[in-house]
Amino acid sequence: MRKFLSFAALVLSSSALAATPPEGVEFKPRRGFFTETDIGVFFTLGGKNDYSNAQSYLQLGVGYDLTERISLGAHFGLGTSAANCFADYQEATGLCALSDNFTVAFGDLTAAYHVRLADRFTLTPKLAAGYTRLDPAPVEGEGDPGRAINALNAGVGIGIEYATMMDHFSVGADLLARYIIGPNIPTFAVFPRVKYTF
């Protein structure tokens, strides 16, 4: 029995030593289907007040890494423009003719390109385009002035991403600038990002 145990220990230890050690092996971040959650700040530029107050911003997304460098995604973002009038001020009251506080909801498709800076760090320039809903309308639209309006948006962004020691998780931060076409409203979102790759 003692000889058998010695032989088993020898075989098991040999197979363990034969495994490829992690040292010297090039690190490759996990790629494939992913989800992400982003919480940051949002503001608009332009209008009669030049810029809005910074407000909270929430974005949820899903996507897929087509290659080690290119990924596509779909994102839903929700922000608010506060105290920035995009209509005219009324002479009698001094108030904005339409709402100077409105919700901005984005439904966008995104494309990102991963530029490797180090083993776990990548720079991620990206493009975004999609659909926007402004509620209530900050500019003149069809029908009731208080109703929401819909428009298209297009934007560019830049971010960084770090593949953590936890295999599936990456963290990062993005700056995303989008232009709402029609109402002609530039928007900016700055947010940290948590990404889980399956």
Coordinates of C-alpha atoms in Angstrom, one line a residue:
M1 CA 0.0 0.0 0.0
R2 CA 2.8 2.4 0.9
K3 CA 4.4 1.8 -2.6
F4 CA 1.1 2.6 -4.3
L5 CA 0.7 5.8 -2.4
S6 CA 4.2 6.9 -3.2
F7 CA 3.7 6.1 -6.9
A8 CA 0.4 8.0 -6.9
A9 CA 2.0 11.1 -5.3
L10 CA 4.9 11.0 -7.8
V11 CA 2.5 10.8 -10.8
L12 CA 0.3 13.6 -9.5
S13 CA 3.2 15.9 -8.7
S14 CA 4.7 15.3 -12.1
S15 CA 1.5 16.2 -13.9
A16 CA 1.2 19.3 -11.8
L17 CA 4.7 20.4 -12.7
A18 CA 4.0 19.7 -16.4
A19 CA 1.3 22.4 -16.4
T20 CA 2.2 25.6 -18.1
P21 CA 3.3 28.2 -15.5
P22 CA 1.5 31.6 -15.5
E23 CA 4.8 33.4 -15.6
G24 CA 6.0 34.2 -19.0
V25 CA 2.6 33.6 -20.7
E26 CA 1.2 36.6 -22.5
F27 CA -2.0 37.9 -20.8
K28 CA -5.1 38.0 -22.9
P29 CA -8.2 39.7 -21.6
R30 CA -11.5 37.7 -21.8
R31 CA -13.5 38.6 -24.9
G32 CA -17.0 37.7 -26.0
F33 CA -20.5 38.6 -24.8
F34 CA -20.6 41.2 -22.1
T35 CA -22.8 43.4 -20.0
E36 CA -22.0 46.7 -18.4
T37 CA -23.4 49.2 -15.9
D38 CA -22.3 52.8 -15.8
I39 CA -23.2 55.6 -13.4
G40 CA -21.8 59.1 -13.7
V41 CA -22.7 62.7 -14.6
F42 CA -24.5 64.3 -17.5
F43 CA -24.9 67.9 -18.8
T44 CA -25.9 69.8 -21.9
L45 CA -24.2 72.7 -23.7
G46 CA -25.7 75.6 -25.7
G47 CA -29.0 77.1 -24.9
K48 CA -29.7 80.5 -23.3
N49 CA -27.7 79.5 -20.1
D50 CA -24.7 78.1 -22.0
Y51 CA -24.6 74.8 -20.0
S52 CA -26.9 72.9 -17.7
N53 CA -26.2 71.8 -14.1
A54 CA -24.5 68.5 -13.9
Q55 CA -27.0 65.7 -13.1
S56 CA -26.7 62.0 -12.5
Y57 CA -26.5 59.6 -15.5
L58 CA -27.3 55.9 -15.7
Q59 CA -26.3 53.7 -18.6
L60 CA -26.9 49.9 -19.1
G61 CA -25.5 48.0 -22.0
V62 CA -24.9 44.6 -23.7
G63 CA -22.4 43.8 -26.4
Y64 CA -20.1 41.4 -28.0
D65 CA -16.3 41.5 -28.8
L66 CA -16.1 40.6 -32.5
T67 CA -12.3 40.5 -32.2
E68 CA -9.6 41.4 -29.7
R69 CA -9.8 45.0 -30.9
I70 CA -13.4 45.6 -32.1
S71 CA -16.6 45.4 -30.0
L72 CA -20.2 46.3 -30.8
G73 CA -22.9 47.1 -28.2
A74 CA -26.4 48.4 -27.5
H75 CA -26.8 50.9 -24.7
F76 CA -29.7 52.6 -22.9
G77 CA -28.7 55.9 -21.2
L78 CA -30.8 58.2 -19.0
G79 CA -29.8 61.8 -18.0
T80 CA -31.3 65.1 -17.2
S81 CA -30.7 68.7 -18.4
A82 CA -31.3 71.1 -15.6
A83 CA -31.6 74.9 -15.7
N84 CA -30.7 75.4 -19.4
C85 CA -33.3 77.0 -21.7
F86 CA -33.2 76.0 -25.4
A87 CA -36.3 78.2 -26.2
D88 CA -36.7 81.9 -25.8
Y89 CA -37.3 83.7 -22.5
Q90 CA -40.7 85.3 -22.1
E91 CA -40.4 89.1 -21.7
A92 CA -43.4 89.4 -19.3
T93 CA -42.2 86.7 -16.8
G94 CA -38.6 86.2 -17.6
L95 CA -39.2 82.5 -17.6
C96 CA -38.2 80.0 -20.4
A97 CA -41.1 79.6 -22.9
L98 CA -40.6 75.9 -22.8
S99 CA -39.2 73.6 -20.1
D100 CA -35.6 74.3 -19.1
N101 CA -35.5 71.0 -17.1
F102 CA -36.0 67.8 -19.2
T103 CA -35.1 64.2 -19.2
V104 CA -32.9 62.8 -22.0
A105 CA -33.2 59.1 -22.8
F106 CA -30.8 57.5 -25.3
G107 CA -31.1 54.1 -27.1
D108 CA -27.8 53.8 -29.0
L109 CA -25.7 51.3 -30.9
T110 CA -22.0 51.6 -30.2
A111 CA -18.7 50.5 -31.8
A112 CA -15.4 50.5 -29.8
Y113 CA -11.8 49.9 -30.9
H114 CA -9.4 48.6 -28.2
V115 CA -5.9 50.0 -28.3
R116 CA -3.6 48.0 -26.0
L117 CA -1.5 50.3 -23.8
A118 CA -0.3 47.6 -21.4
D119 CA -1.1 44.0 -20.4
R120 CA -4.4 44.9 -18.7
F121 CA -4.9 48.5 -19.9
T122 CA -6.6 49.5 -23.2
L123 CA -7.7 52.8 -24.7
T124 CA -11.1 52.6 -26.2
P125 CA -12.2 55.2 -28.7
K126 CA -15.9 54.7 -29.7
L127 CA -18.7 55.8 -31.9
A128 CA -22.4 56.0 -30.9
A129 CA -25.6 56.6 -32.8
G130 CA -29.3 56.1 -32.2
Y131 CA -32.6 57.4 -30.9
T132 CA -33.3 60.1 -28.3
R133 CA -36.4 61.1 -26.4
L134 CA -36.6 64.5 -24.7
D135 CA -39.4 64.9 -22.1
P136 CA -40.9 67.5 -21.9
A137 CA -39.9 69.1 -25.1
P138 CA -37.2 71.8 -24.7
V139 CA -37.7 73.2 -28.2
E140 CA -40.7 73.7 -30.5
G141 CA -42.2 70.5 -31.9
E142 CA -45.4 69.2 -33.3
G143 CA -48.5 69.3 -31.2
D144 CA -48.7 70.2 -27.5
P145 CA -45.6 72.1 -26.4
G146 CA -45.5 70.0 -23.2
R147 CA -45.2 66.7 -25.0
A148 CA -42.1 64.7 -25.4
I149 CA -40.2 64.8 -28.7
N150 CA -38.0 62.2 -30.4
A151 CA -34.8 62.8 -32.4
L152 CA -31.7 61.0 -33.6
N153 CA -28.3 61.4 -32.0
A154 CA -24.7 60.7 -33.0
G155 CA -21.6 60.9 -30.9
V156 CA -18.0 60.0 -30.2
G157 CA -16.3 59.0 -27.0
I158 CA -13.0 58.0 -25.5
G159 CA -12.3 55.7 -22.5
I160 CA -9.9 53.5 -20.7
E161 CA -10.5 49.9 -19.6
Y162 CA -8.6 47.8 -17.1
A163 CA -9.0 44.0 -17.0
T164 CA -9.0 43.2 -13.3
M165 CA -7.5 40.1 -11.6
M166 CA -11.0 38.8 -11.3
D167 CA -11.3 36.9 -14.6
H168 CA -14.6 38.2 -15.9
F169 CA -14.5 41.8 -14.6
S170 CA -13.2 44.9 -16.3
V171 CA -13.4 48.5 -15.0
G172 CA -13.0 51.7 -16.8
A173 CA -14.1 55.3 -17.4
D174 CA -15.6 57.0 -20.4
L175 CA -16.3 60.5 -21.8
L176 CA -19.1 60.4 -24.3
A177 CA -20.2 63.4 -26.4
R178 CA -23.5 63.2 -28.3
Y179 CA -25.3 65.6 -30.6
I180 CA -29.1 65.5 -30.7
I181 CA -30.0 66.1 -34.3
G182 CA -33.0 68.4 -34.9
P183 CA -33.2 70.1 -31.5
N184 CA -29.5 70.7 -32.0
I185 CA -28.4 70.0 -28.4
P186 CA -24.9 68.9 -27.6
T187 CA -24.7 66.5 -24.5
F188 CA -21.8 65.1 -22.5
A189 CA -21.7 62.1 -20.1
V190 CA -18.7 61.2 -17.9
F191 CA -18.9 57.9 -16.1
P192 CA -17.0 55.1 -14.6
R193 CA -17.8 51.7 -16.1
V194 CA -18.1 48.1 -14.7
K195 CA -18.0 45.4 -17.4
Y196 CA -18.7 41.7 -17.0
T197 CA -17.6 39.4 -19.9
F198 CA -19.1 35.9 -19.9

